[in-house]
Structure formats: C-alpha cells, structure tokens
Amino acid sequence: MTKQPINQSIHCNREGFRASRVKAPIRKNTMAGVGCRARIYAKFDREKHDWVLLKVELNHSHPCSTRKAVYYHENRELIMHAKCIIEVNDEAGIRPNKTFLALANEVGGPSNLGFSEKDELNPNYFYAVNINKDNKFTSAVWVDARCRASYEYYGEVVSFDTTYSTNRHGLPFAAFIGVNHHGKSTLQGCALLGSEKIPSFEWVFTQWLECMGTASKGIITDQCKSMFGAIKKVLPNTRHRWCIWHITQKIHNKLGGYSRFKELNAELKHIIWNSKSVEDFEDH
C-alpha cells in the first residue's frame, strides 16, 4: 500500500544465470558467472518496522579475497595529502598514471592507497541525483573539474540550454554554457531534467549553485515560463535575459504573412546585429 519495497535479495555478482536487461557489449561488469549460490534474502516486518533476514548463504563457489574490498566504491577515498599531490602534479603537467605510481610507492603498493587510478582522474567531480518518494530517478546534475575551472574564468554570464532531444527515458538534457575569451563555447555543467516544470528547474539550479558556490551575474535562456519562475526564486540577484537565437527564430512565424517580410526581416537583423548602443537600438 505504501509502494515501499518489502522484499530484498542480494546475490553474488558471479552467479551468472539471471538474465540482464543490459546488452552485453555495453555491460560494465565483465566478471564471469560461475553459478555462485551466495546470497541474502530479507523481508520487511511491518509490525517491528525493521528488516528481518530470511536466508543467509555466505559460502561462495569461487575464491574470495577480502583485500579487494578496498576497490569497492564505498571504501575508496582520496586523502588530503593525495589531493594536494594530484593538484600540484596536474599543474606541472605530470600525467595521472605517473602520479598514481608515485603515491602507490609511498605506501608500499596500490592496494594500500585506499583509492584507484580512476578516482584520481577527476577528484573535483560533482554530481547530485534527485529521486522521488518511490525511490525512482527523476533528475541529475553533474559538473567535472574542467567545468568548474571554466566557470571560475568565464562564469559571469551563462546560457542554460534545454533544446536538446530527450533520451529513451524521456529526460531532456540541459547544459550550462559559457563563452571563453576566444568566443568559443565552454561547458560548465550538465543536467537531466525529470520534467520541465518549476520544481524540476529549481532543483537543478540549486544543485548547480551549490557546486559552483557563487551565482552568475547573468543567465540566458529561452522564453520558458517555468524557467523564469525558478530563476527568480533560486537566482534572485542574477539578471535573466532571453536567448537571441530563440527570438529570431520566431520572426518568420510572427511576420511571415506580410508582403514586405523580406525587407522587414533584413531590417530587423540589421538593427539586432549592427546597433552600436542601446540608444541606437531604441531609435530604430
């Protein structure tokens, strides 16, 4: 009635007989299945309001090594000393694999580090996932170290673009984009939107702001009313402007029926792109 799970089963990842929804070529876990029967069954007791173990089988049909537990994601952590070494070496242009080997030699081998080389590649990676009351995925925001650095230098004005196609799960992709000193676009963050309603946009802007620490002076979006409401609440001191591309795309729809449309279109583009000041633009 509460839509909460009441039964759970945890299997060894080398069981190998259950069908997977993930196609083999893109499956991340490539460990061979050996029919291992190690597993745990649990059920939620409504009267005790707690989980009860129904069956526990800990005997694996293959050799196990407790030393490999350090490679589980939950047990990996970059200590402050390692973070400092990684940052200094990165600024000096030293490759991550060389840094990893040097740190491993300090502690007597990679297994004593407490993290893997993959963790070292992007220690400033940020992500946040939003789930609903049924523990189902709704939205996500992620920002890597390069996006953070780009925002630090070119984050005064950003564009929030949601014009990308949705994926097979129906989640629109959105990107925070800035412009560098060469006039080129720079990525400053990514998001998958659970919906295009105000609460969804509010959550995305809140997480992105938490990651960056400071709000941009300006943000450019399309004319979405939900976006406008979310920006007004989460980024009250950021100046909000509409994207010129979206505005010009509507010129044909609004004025296409006029007999002198070509002349009007040319004149409007001249005003938009060639006005040298606010006064010059207003006078036209």
PDB file of C-alpha atoms in Angstrom:
ATOM      1  CA  MET A   1       0.000   0.000   0.000  1.00  0.00           C
ATOM      2  CA  THR A   2       2.930   2.356   0.721  1.00  0.00           C
ATOM      3  CA  LYS A   3       4.694   1.391  -2.537  1.00  0.00           C
ATOM      4  CA  GLN A   4       7.836   0.683  -0.493  1.00  0.00           C
ATOM      5  CA  PRO A   5       9.858  -2.500  -1.156  1.00  0.00           C
ATOM      6  CA  ILE A   6       9.119  -5.264   1.350  1.00  0.00           C
ATOM      7  CA  ASN A   7      11.410  -7.968  -0.049  1.00  0.00           C
ATOM      8  CA  GLN A   8      15.090  -7.757  -0.944  1.00  0.00           C
ATOM      9  CA  SER A   9      17.580 -10.264  -2.326  1.00  0.00           C
ATOM     10  CA  ILE A  10      21.330  -9.688  -2.642  1.00  0.00           C
ATOM     11  CA  HIS A  11      23.208 -12.072  -4.950  1.00  0.00           C
ATOM     12  CA  CYS A  12      26.874 -12.612  -5.664  1.00  0.00           C
ATOM     13  CA  ASN A  13      27.831 -10.872  -8.911  1.00  0.00           C
ATOM     14  CA  ARG A  14      29.342 -14.154 -10.110  1.00  0.00           C
ATOM     15  CA  GLU A  15      26.049 -16.009 -10.004  1.00  0.00           C
ATOM     16  CA  GLY A  16      25.800 -15.574 -13.751  1.00  0.00           C
ATOM     17  CA  PHE A  17      22.453 -17.234 -14.528  1.00  0.00           C
ATOM     18  CA  ARG A  18      19.944 -14.408 -14.204  1.00  0.00           C
ATOM     19  CA  ALA A  19      19.003 -12.533 -17.365  1.00  0.00           C
ATOM     20  CA  SER A  20      20.270  -8.965 -17.668  1.00  0.00           C
ATOM     21  CA  ARG A  21      18.414  -6.087 -19.303  1.00  0.00           C
ATOM     22  CA  VAL A  22      21.740  -4.520 -20.253  1.00  0.00           C
ATOM     23  CA  LYS A  23      23.147  -5.612 -23.593  1.00  0.00           C
ATOM     24  CA  ALA A  24      26.444  -7.477 -23.379  1.00  0.00           C
ATOM     25  CA  PRO A  25      28.540  -5.012 -25.444  1.00  0.00           C
ATOM     26  CA  ILE A  26      27.773  -2.129 -23.059  1.00  0.00           C
ATOM     27  CA  ARG A  27      27.661  -4.076 -19.805  1.00  0.00           C
ATOM     28  CA  LYS A  28      30.175  -2.666 -17.326  1.00  0.00           C
ATOM     29  CA  ASN A  29      30.531  -5.753 -15.147  1.00  0.00           C
ATOM     30  CA  THR A  30      32.521  -8.248 -17.179  1.00  0.00           C
ATOM     31  CA  MET A  31      33.175 -10.806 -14.398  1.00  0.00           C
ATOM     32  CA  ALA A  32      32.471 -14.368 -15.493  1.00  0.00           C
ATOM     33  CA  GLY A  33      29.456 -16.088 -13.940  1.00  0.00           C
ATOM     34  CA  VAL A  34      30.221 -19.376 -12.192  1.00  0.00           C
ATOM     35  CA  GLY A  35      26.809 -20.143 -10.721  1.00  0.00           C
ATOM     36  CA  CYS A  36      27.740 -18.935  -7.237  1.00  0.00           C
ATOM     37  CA  ARG A  37      24.884 -19.517  -4.761  1.00  0.00           C
ATOM     38  CA  ALA A  38      25.989 -16.966  -2.120  1.00  0.00           C
ATOM     39  CA  ARG A  39      23.053 -14.712  -1.348  1.00  0.00           C
ATOM     40  CA  ILE A  40      20.971 -12.967   1.300  1.00  0.00           C
ATOM     41  CA  TYR A  41      17.167 -12.778   1.465  1.00  0.00           C
ATOM     42  CA  ALA A  42      15.440 -10.179   3.657  1.00  0.00           C
ATOM     43  CA  LYS A  43      11.864  -9.133   4.331  1.00  0.00           C
ATOM     44  CA  PHE A  44      10.451  -6.011   5.954  1.00  0.00           C
ATOM     45  CA  ASP A  45       8.489  -6.805   9.122  1.00  0.00           C
ATOM     46  CA  ARG A  46       5.598  -4.318   9.312  1.00  0.00           C
ATOM     47  CA  GLU A  47       4.954  -4.993  13.000  1.00  0.00           C
ATOM     48  CA  LYS A  48       8.585  -4.490  14.083  1.00  0.00           C
ATOM     49  CA  HIS A  49       9.216  -1.829  11.431  1.00  0.00           C
ATOM     50  CA  ASP A  50      12.547  -3.417  10.664  1.00  0.00           C
ATOM     51  CA  TRP A  51      14.196  -5.787   8.194  1.00  0.00           C
ATOM     52  CA  VAL A  52      14.410  -9.490   9.034  1.00  0.00           C
ATOM     53  CA  LEU A  53      16.872 -11.888   7.420  1.00  0.00           C
ATOM     54  CA  LEU A  54      15.113 -14.945   5.964  1.00  0.00           C
ATOM     55  CA  LYS A  55      18.076 -16.757   4.439  1.00  0.00           C
ATOM     56  CA  VAL A  56      21.830 -16.182   4.508  1.00  0.00           C
ATOM     57  CA  GLU A  57      24.187 -18.236   2.353  1.00  0.00           C
ATOM     58  CA  LEU A  58      27.782 -16.981   2.603  1.00  0.00           C
ATOM     59  CA  ASN A  59      29.623 -19.900   1.014  1.00  0.00           C
ATOM     60  CA  HIS A  60      30.952 -18.863  -2.380  1.00  0.00           C
ATOM     61  CA  SER A  61      31.767 -21.389  -5.070  1.00  0.00           C
ATOM     62  CA  HIS A  62      34.908 -19.437  -6.062  1.00  0.00           C
ATOM     63  CA  PRO A  63      37.918 -17.968  -4.213  1.00  0.00           C
ATOM     64  CA  CYS A  64      37.331 -14.623  -2.471  1.00  0.00           C
ATOM     65  CA  SER A  65      39.847 -12.010  -1.335  1.00  0.00           C
ATOM     66  CA  THR A  66      38.996  -9.536   1.432  1.00  0.00           C
ATOM     67  CA  ARG A  67      41.906  -7.338   0.312  1.00  0.00           C
ATOM     68  CA  LYS A  68      39.896  -6.478  -2.813  1.00  0.00           C
ATOM     69  CA  ALA A  69      37.274  -4.730  -0.679  1.00  0.00           C
ATOM     70  CA  VAL A  70      39.358  -1.566  -0.913  1.00  0.00           C
ATOM     71  CA  TYR A  71      38.380  -1.329  -4.587  1.00  0.00           C
ATOM     72  CA  TYR A  72      34.652  -1.078  -3.821  1.00  0.00           C
ATOM     73  CA  HIS A  73      33.367   2.434  -4.442  1.00  0.00           C
ATOM     74  CA  GLU A  74      32.042   2.789  -0.886  1.00  0.00           C
ATOM     75  CA  ASN A  75      35.509   2.165   0.585  1.00  0.00           C
ATOM     76  CA  ARG A  76      37.555   4.424  -1.704  1.00  0.00           C
ATOM     77  CA  GLU A  77      38.586   7.878  -0.525  1.00  0.00           C
ATOM     78  CA  LEU A  78      41.161  10.461  -1.574  1.00  0.00           C
ATOM     79  CA  ILE A  79      43.027  11.762   1.488  1.00  0.00           C
ATOM     80  CA  MET A  80      44.104  15.402   1.657  1.00  0.00           C
ATOM     81  CA  HIS A  81      47.783  14.562   1.040  1.00  0.00           C
ATOM     82  CA  ALA A  82      46.899  12.713  -2.170  1.00  0.00           C
ATOM     83  CA  LYS A  83      44.629  15.560  -3.351  1.00  0.00           C
ATOM     84  CA  CYS A  84      47.433  18.101  -2.884  1.00  0.00           C
ATOM     85  CA  ILE A  85      49.943  15.946  -4.763  1.00  0.00           C
ATOM     86  CA  ILE A  86      47.470  15.386  -7.605  1.00  0.00           C
ATOM     87  CA  GLU A  87      46.708  19.117  -7.959  1.00  0.00           C
ATOM     88  CA  VAL A  88      50.393  20.131  -7.885  1.00  0.00           C
ATOM     89  CA  ASN A  89      51.403  17.464 -10.410  1.00  0.00           C
ATOM     90  CA  ASP A  90      48.465  18.316 -12.663  1.00  0.00           C
ATOM     91  CA  GLU A  91      49.540  21.970 -12.782  1.00  0.00           C
ATOM     92  CA  ALA A  92      53.069  20.806 -13.596  1.00  0.00           C
ATOM     93  CA  GLY A  93      51.771  18.709 -16.494  1.00  0.00           C
ATOM     94  CA  ILE A  94      52.577  15.327 -14.926  1.00  0.00           C
ATOM     95  CA  ARG A  95      50.314  12.563 -16.206  1.00  0.00           C
ATOM     96  CA  PRO A  96      47.839  10.971 -13.742  1.00  0.00           C
ATOM     97  CA  ASN A  97      49.303   7.482 -14.121  1.00  0.00           C
ATOM     98  CA  LYS A  98      52.748   8.772 -13.070  1.00  0.00           C
ATOM     99  CA  THR A  99      51.248  10.470 -10.035  1.00  0.00           C
ATOM    100  CA  PHE A 100      49.349   7.307  -9.113  1.00  0.00           C
ATOM    101  CA  LEU A 101      52.540   5.202  -9.274  1.00  0.00           C
ATOM    102  CA  ALA A 102      54.408   7.712  -7.111  1.00  0.00           C
ATOM    103  CA  LEU A 103      51.674   7.709  -4.459  1.00  0.00           C
ATOM    104  CA  ALA A 104      51.498   3.910  -4.554  1.00  0.00           C
ATOM    105  CA  ASN A 105      55.256   3.637  -3.969  1.00  0.00           C
ATOM    106  CA  GLU A 106      54.936   5.829  -0.860  1.00  0.00           C
ATOM    107  CA  VAL A 107      52.593   3.361   0.862  1.00  0.00           C
ATOM    108  CA  GLY A 108      54.012   0.086  -0.421  1.00  0.00           C
ATOM    109  CA  GLY A 109      51.671  -0.664  -3.313  1.00  0.00           C
ATOM    110  CA  PRO A 110      48.355   0.317  -4.944  1.00  0.00           C
ATOM    111  CA  SER A 111      46.306  -1.872  -2.585  1.00  0.00           C
ATOM    112  CA  ASN A 112      47.359   0.330   0.357  1.00  0.00           C
ATOM    113  CA  LEU A 113      46.281   3.608  -1.215  1.00  0.00           C
ATOM    114  CA  GLY A 114      42.561   3.453  -0.497  1.00  0.00           C
ATOM    115  CA  PHE A 115      41.638   4.704  -3.963  1.00  0.00           C
ATOM    116  CA  SER A 116      42.127   3.717  -7.588  1.00  0.00           C
ATOM    117  CA  GLU A 117      43.733   5.489 -10.527  1.00  0.00           C
ATOM    118  CA  LYS A 118      40.242   6.191 -11.873  1.00  0.00           C
ATOM    119  CA  ASP A 119      39.384   8.189  -8.717  1.00  0.00           C
ATOM    120  CA  GLU A 120      42.486  10.312  -9.297  1.00  0.00           C
ATOM    121  CA  LEU A 121      41.476  11.399 -12.789  1.00  0.00           C
ATOM    122  CA  ASN A 122      38.815  13.825 -11.615  1.00  0.00           C
ATOM    123  CA  PRO A 123      38.877  14.472  -7.843  1.00  0.00           C
ATOM    124  CA  ASN A 124      36.700  17.604  -8.201  1.00  0.00           C
ATOM    125  CA  TYR A 125      33.841  15.800  -9.924  1.00  0.00           C
ATOM    126  CA  PHE A 126      30.437  16.849  -8.542  1.00  0.00           C
ATOM    127  CA  TYR A 127      27.113  15.146  -9.052  1.00  0.00           C
ATOM    128  CA  ALA A 128      23.671  15.151  -7.461  1.00  0.00           C
ATOM    129  CA  VAL A 129      20.748  12.815  -8.109  1.00  0.00           C
ATOM    130  CA  ASN A 130      17.133  13.569  -7.260  1.00  0.00           C
ATOM    131  CA  ILE A 131      14.717  10.723  -6.518  1.00  0.00           C
ATOM    132  CA  ASN A 132      11.008  10.801  -5.771  1.00  0.00           C
ATOM    133  CA  LYS A 133       9.133   9.269  -2.832  1.00  0.00           C
ATOM    134  CA  ASP A 134       9.134   5.898  -4.613  1.00  0.00           C
ATOM    135  CA  ASN A 135      12.957   5.989  -4.844  1.00  0.00           C
ATOM    136  CA  LYS A 136      12.808   6.426  -8.615  1.00  0.00           C
ATOM    137  CA  PHE A 137      15.269   8.584 -10.506  1.00  0.00           C
ATOM    138  CA  THR A 138      13.893  11.953 -11.618  1.00  0.00           C
ATOM    139  CA  SER A 139      16.761  14.408 -12.239  1.00  0.00           C
ATOM    140  CA  ALA A 140      20.551  14.657 -12.118  1.00  0.00           C
ATOM    141  CA  VAL A 141      23.244  17.341 -12.235  1.00  0.00           C
ATOM    142  CA  TRP A 142      26.953  16.717 -12.824  1.00  0.00           C
ATOM    143  CA  VAL A 143      29.983  19.022 -13.097  1.00  0.00           C
ATOM    144  CA  ASP A 144      33.573  17.911 -13.636  1.00  0.00           C
ATOM    145  CA  ALA A 145      36.790  19.725 -12.727  1.00  0.00           C
ATOM    146  CA  ARG A 146      37.162  21.280 -16.173  1.00  0.00           C
ATOM    147  CA  CYS A 147      33.620  22.721 -15.992  1.00  0.00           C
ATOM    148  CA  ARG A 148      34.419  24.228 -12.606  1.00  0.00           C
ATOM    149  CA  ALA A 149      37.610  25.820 -13.920  1.00  0.00           C
ATOM    150  CA  SER A 150      35.735  27.194 -16.930  1.00  0.00           C
ATOM    151  CA  TYR A 151      33.093  28.717 -14.666  1.00  0.00           C
ATOM    152  CA  GLU A 152      35.756  30.340 -12.495  1.00  0.00           C
ATOM    153  CA  TYR A 153      37.171  32.195 -15.511  1.00  0.00           C
ATOM    154  CA  TYR A 154      34.120  32.656 -17.756  1.00  0.00           C
ATOM    155  CA  GLY A 155      31.116  32.308 -15.449  1.00  0.00           C
ATOM    156  CA  GLU A 156      29.888  35.897 -15.257  1.00  0.00           C
ATOM    157  CA  VAL A 157      27.226  35.128 -17.877  1.00  0.00           C
ATOM    158  CA  VAL A 158      25.982  31.613 -18.651  1.00  0.00           C
ATOM    159  CA  SER A 159      23.445  30.144 -21.017  1.00  0.00           C
ATOM    160  CA  PHE A 160      21.105  27.395 -19.862  1.00  0.00           C
ATOM    161  CA  ASP A 161      20.169  25.426 -22.963  1.00  0.00           C
ATOM    162  CA  THR A 162      17.375  22.821 -22.961  1.00  0.00           C
ATOM    163  CA  THR A 163      16.896  22.481 -26.728  1.00  0.00           C
ATOM    164  CA  TYR A 164      18.496  19.036 -26.859  1.00  0.00           C
ATOM    165  CA  SER A 165      16.466  15.921 -27.635  1.00  0.00           C
ATOM    166  CA  THR A 166      15.248  13.658 -24.877  1.00  0.00           C
ATOM    167  CA  ASN A 167      16.764  10.219 -24.413  1.00  0.00           C
ATOM    168  CA  ARG A 168      14.959   6.891 -24.368  1.00  0.00           C
ATOM    169  CA  HIS A 169      13.863   7.539 -20.780  1.00  0.00           C
ATOM    170  CA  GLY A 170      12.132  10.802 -21.739  1.00  0.00           C
ATOM    171  CA  LEU A 171      14.540  13.015 -19.761  1.00  0.00           C
ATOM    172  CA  PRO A 172      15.521  16.258 -21.545  1.00  0.00           C
ATOM    173  CA  PHE A 173      19.238  17.069 -21.451  1.00  0.00           C
ATOM    174  CA  ALA A 174      20.292  20.571 -20.415  1.00  0.00           C
ATOM    175  CA  ALA A 175      23.679  22.276 -20.386  1.00  0.00           C
ATOM    176  CA  PHE A 176      25.184  25.314 -18.665  1.00  0.00           C
ATOM    177  CA  ILE A 177      27.376  27.000 -21.280  1.00  0.00           C
ATOM    178  CA  GLY A 178      29.713  29.982 -21.130  1.00  0.00           C
ATOM    179  CA  VAL A 179      31.892  31.782 -23.673  1.00  0.00           C
ATOM    180  CA  ASN A 180      35.682  31.986 -23.321  1.00  0.00           C
ATOM    181  CA  HIS A 181      37.992  34.807 -24.411  1.00  0.00           C
ATOM    182  CA  HIS A 182      38.243  33.253 -27.885  1.00  0.00           C
ATOM    183  CA  GLY A 183      34.486  33.466 -28.384  1.00  0.00           C
ATOM    184  CA  LYS A 184      34.139  29.682 -28.113  1.00  0.00           C
ATOM    185  CA  SER A 185      31.507  27.851 -26.073  1.00  0.00           C
ATOM    186  CA  THR A 186      32.702  26.219 -22.854  1.00  0.00           C
ATOM    187  CA  LEU A 187      30.728  23.593 -20.925  1.00  0.00           C
ATOM    188  CA  GLN A 188      30.074  24.499 -17.290  1.00  0.00           C
ATOM    189  CA  GLY A 189      27.681  21.795 -16.167  1.00  0.00           C
ATOM    190  CA  CYS A 190      25.104  19.242 -17.338  1.00  0.00           C
ATOM    191  CA  ALA A 191      21.694  18.073 -16.189  1.00  0.00           C
ATOM    192  CA  LEU A 192      18.940  15.588 -16.942  1.00  0.00           C
ATOM    193  CA  LEU A 193      15.506  17.029 -16.213  1.00  0.00           C
ATOM    194  CA  GLY A 194      12.724  14.948 -14.728  1.00  0.00           C
ATOM    195  CA  SER A 195      10.228  17.447 -16.129  1.00  0.00           C
ATOM    196  CA  GLU A 196      10.130  20.988 -17.444  1.00  0.00           C
ATOM    197  CA  LYS A 197       8.156  22.323 -14.500  1.00  0.00           C
ATOM    198  CA  ILE A 198       9.242  24.896 -11.911  1.00  0.00           C
ATOM    199  CA  PRO A 199      10.241  22.417  -9.113  1.00  0.00           C
ATOM    200  CA  SER A 200      12.481  20.489 -11.505  1.00  0.00           C
ATOM    201  CA  PHE A 201      14.272  23.639 -12.672  1.00  0.00           C
ATOM    202  CA  GLU A 202      14.547  24.887  -9.078  1.00  0.00           C
ATOM    203  CA  TRP A 203      16.272  21.675  -8.022  1.00  0.00           C
ATOM    204  CA  VAL A 204      18.743  21.812 -10.952  1.00  0.00           C
ATOM    205  CA  PHE A 205      19.663  25.474 -10.345  1.00  0.00           C
ATOM    206  CA  THR A 206      20.018  24.858  -6.598  1.00  0.00           C
ATOM    207  CA  GLN A 207      22.423  21.934  -7.083  1.00  0.00           C
ATOM    208  CA  TRP A 208      24.457  23.773  -9.707  1.00  0.00           C
ATOM    209  CA  LEU A 209      24.725  26.817  -7.432  1.00  0.00           C
ATOM    210  CA  GLU A 210      25.797  24.603  -4.520  1.00  0.00           C
ATOM    211  CA  CYS A 211      28.563  23.164  -6.692  1.00  0.00           C
ATOM    212  CA  MET A 212      29.854  26.497  -8.018  1.00  0.00           C
ATOM    213  CA  GLY A 213      29.487  28.449  -4.780  1.00  0.00           C
ATOM    214  CA  THR A 214      28.574  31.772  -6.417  1.00  0.00           C
ATOM    215  CA  ALA A 215      25.821  32.797  -8.815  1.00  0.00           C
ATOM    216  CA  SER A 216      26.458  34.242 -12.262  1.00  0.00           C
ATOM    217  CA  LYS A 217      25.772  37.913 -12.907  1.00  0.00           C
ATOM    218  CA  GLY A 218      23.623  36.971 -15.888  1.00  0.00           C
ATOM    219  CA  ILE A 219      21.844  33.930 -17.317  1.00  0.00           C
ATOM    220  CA  ILE A 220      20.403  33.466 -20.812  1.00  0.00           C
ATOM    221  CA  THR A 221      17.529  31.065 -21.505  1.00  0.00           C
ATOM    222  CA  ASP A 222      14.630  30.561 -23.878  1.00  0.00           C
ATOM    223  CA  GLN A 223      11.208  32.002 -23.054  1.00  0.00           C
ATOM    224  CA  CYS A 224      10.097  29.107 -20.824  1.00  0.00           C
ATOM    225  CA  LYS A 225       7.823  30.423 -18.038  1.00  0.00           C
ATOM    226  CA  SER A 226       8.813  27.606 -15.663  1.00  0.00           C
ATOM    227  CA  MET A 227      12.469  28.502 -16.082  1.00  0.00           C
ATOM    228  CA  PHE A 228      11.668  32.151 -15.409  1.00  0.00           C
ATOM    229  CA  GLY A 229       9.945  31.275 -12.115  1.00  0.00           C
ATOM    230  CA  ALA A 230      12.762  29.004 -10.958  1.00  0.00           C
ATOM    231  CA  ILE A 231      15.493  31.560 -11.736  1.00  0.00           C
ATOM    232  CA  LYS A 232      13.561  34.281  -9.920  1.00  0.00           C
ATOM    233  CA  LYS A 233      13.483  32.142  -6.767  1.00  0.00           C
ATOM    234  CA  VAL A 234      16.890  30.403  -6.788  1.00  0.00           C
ATOM    235  CA  LEU A 235      18.967  33.107  -8.527  1.00  0.00           C
ATOM    236  CA  PRO A 236      17.226  36.347  -7.454  1.00  0.00           C
ATOM    237  CA  ASN A 237      20.314  38.521  -7.997  1.00  0.00           C
ATOM    238  CA  THR A 238      21.136  37.125 -11.436  1.00  0.00           C
ATOM    239  CA  ARG A 239      19.994  39.157 -14.428  1.00  0.00           C
ATOM    240  CA  HIS A 240      17.803  36.987 -16.667  1.00  0.00           C
ATOM    241  CA  ARG A 241      17.720  37.553 -20.430  1.00  0.00           C
ATOM    242  CA  TRP A 242      16.140  35.673 -23.347  1.00  0.00           C
ATOM    243  CA  CYS A 243      18.265  33.917 -25.946  1.00  0.00           C
ATOM    244  CA  ILE A 244      18.574  35.923 -29.189  1.00  0.00           C
ATOM    245  CA  TRP A 245      18.514  32.737 -31.271  1.00  0.00           C
ATOM    246  CA  HIS A 246      15.091  31.760 -29.947  1.00  0.00           C
ATOM    247  CA  ILE A 247      13.795  35.283 -30.534  1.00  0.00           C
ATOM    248  CA  THR A 248      14.979  35.464 -34.161  1.00  0.00           C
ATOM    249  CA  GLN A 249      13.550  32.002 -34.863  1.00  0.00           C
ATOM    250  CA  LYS A 250      10.077  33.425 -34.194  1.00  0.00           C
ATOM    251  CA  ILE A 251      10.382  36.310 -36.648  1.00  0.00           C
ATOM    252  CA  HIS A 252       9.126  34.205 -39.548  1.00  0.00           C
ATOM    253  CA  ASN A 253       6.162  32.894 -37.544  1.00  0.00           C
ATOM    254  CA  LYS A 254       5.135  36.375 -36.415  1.00  0.00           C
ATOM    255  CA  LEU A 255       5.795  38.384 -39.582  1.00  0.00           C
ATOM    256  CA  GLY A 256       5.895  35.788 -42.354  1.00  0.00           C
ATOM    257  CA  GLY A 257       2.435  36.742 -43.610  1.00  0.00           C
ATOM    258  CA  TYR A 258       3.378  40.314 -44.505  1.00  0.00           C
ATOM    259  CA  SER A 259       4.030  41.086 -48.176  1.00  0.00           C
ATOM    260  CA  ARG A 260       7.196  43.006 -47.290  1.00  0.00           C
ATOM    261  CA  PHE A 261       8.511  40.266 -44.998  1.00  0.00           C
ATOM    262  CA  LYS A 262      11.940  40.037 -46.684  1.00  0.00           C
ATOM    263  CA  GLU A 263      12.522  43.758 -46.198  1.00  0.00           C
ATOM    264  CA  LEU A 264      11.281  43.645 -42.603  1.00  0.00           C
ATOM    265  CA  ASN A 265      13.440  40.611 -41.822  1.00  0.00           C
ATOM    266  CA  ALA A 266      16.558  42.249 -43.260  1.00  0.00           C
ATOM    267  CA  GLU A 267      15.874  45.472 -41.343  1.00  0.00           C
ATOM    268  CA  LEU A 268      15.322  43.631 -38.060  1.00  0.00           C
ATOM    269  CA  LYS A 269      18.543  41.661 -38.424  1.00  0.00           C
ATOM    270  CA  HIS A 270      20.417  44.877 -39.202  1.00  0.00           C
ATOM    271  CA  ILE A 271      19.030  46.500 -36.033  1.00  0.00           C
ATOM    272  CA  ILE A 272      19.797  43.448 -33.886  1.00  0.00           C
ATOM    273  CA  TRP A 273      23.350  42.812 -35.042  1.00  0.00           C
ATOM    274  CA  ASN A 274      24.602  46.254 -36.062  1.00  0.00           C
ATOM    275  CA  SER A 275      23.269  48.590 -33.352  1.00  0.00           C
ATOM    276  CA  LYS A 276      26.295  50.065 -31.575  1.00  0.00           C
ATOM    277  CA  SER A 277      24.490  51.225 -28.434  1.00  0.00           C
ATOM    278  CA  VAL A 278      21.236  50.899 -26.514  1.00  0.00           C
ATOM    279  CA  GLU A 279      20.138  54.315 -27.744  1.00  0.00           C
ATOM    280  CA  ASP A 280      20.886  53.348 -31.360  1.00  0.00           C
ATOM    281  CA  PHE A 281      18.822  50.192 -30.985  1.00  0.00           C
ATOM    282  CA  GLU A 282      15.873  52.022 -29.378  1.00  0.00           C
ATOM    283  CA  ASP A 283      15.881  54.774 -32.043  1.00  0.00           C
ATOM    284  CA  HIS A 284      15.312  52.213 -34.784  1.00  0.00           C
TER     285      HIS A 284
END
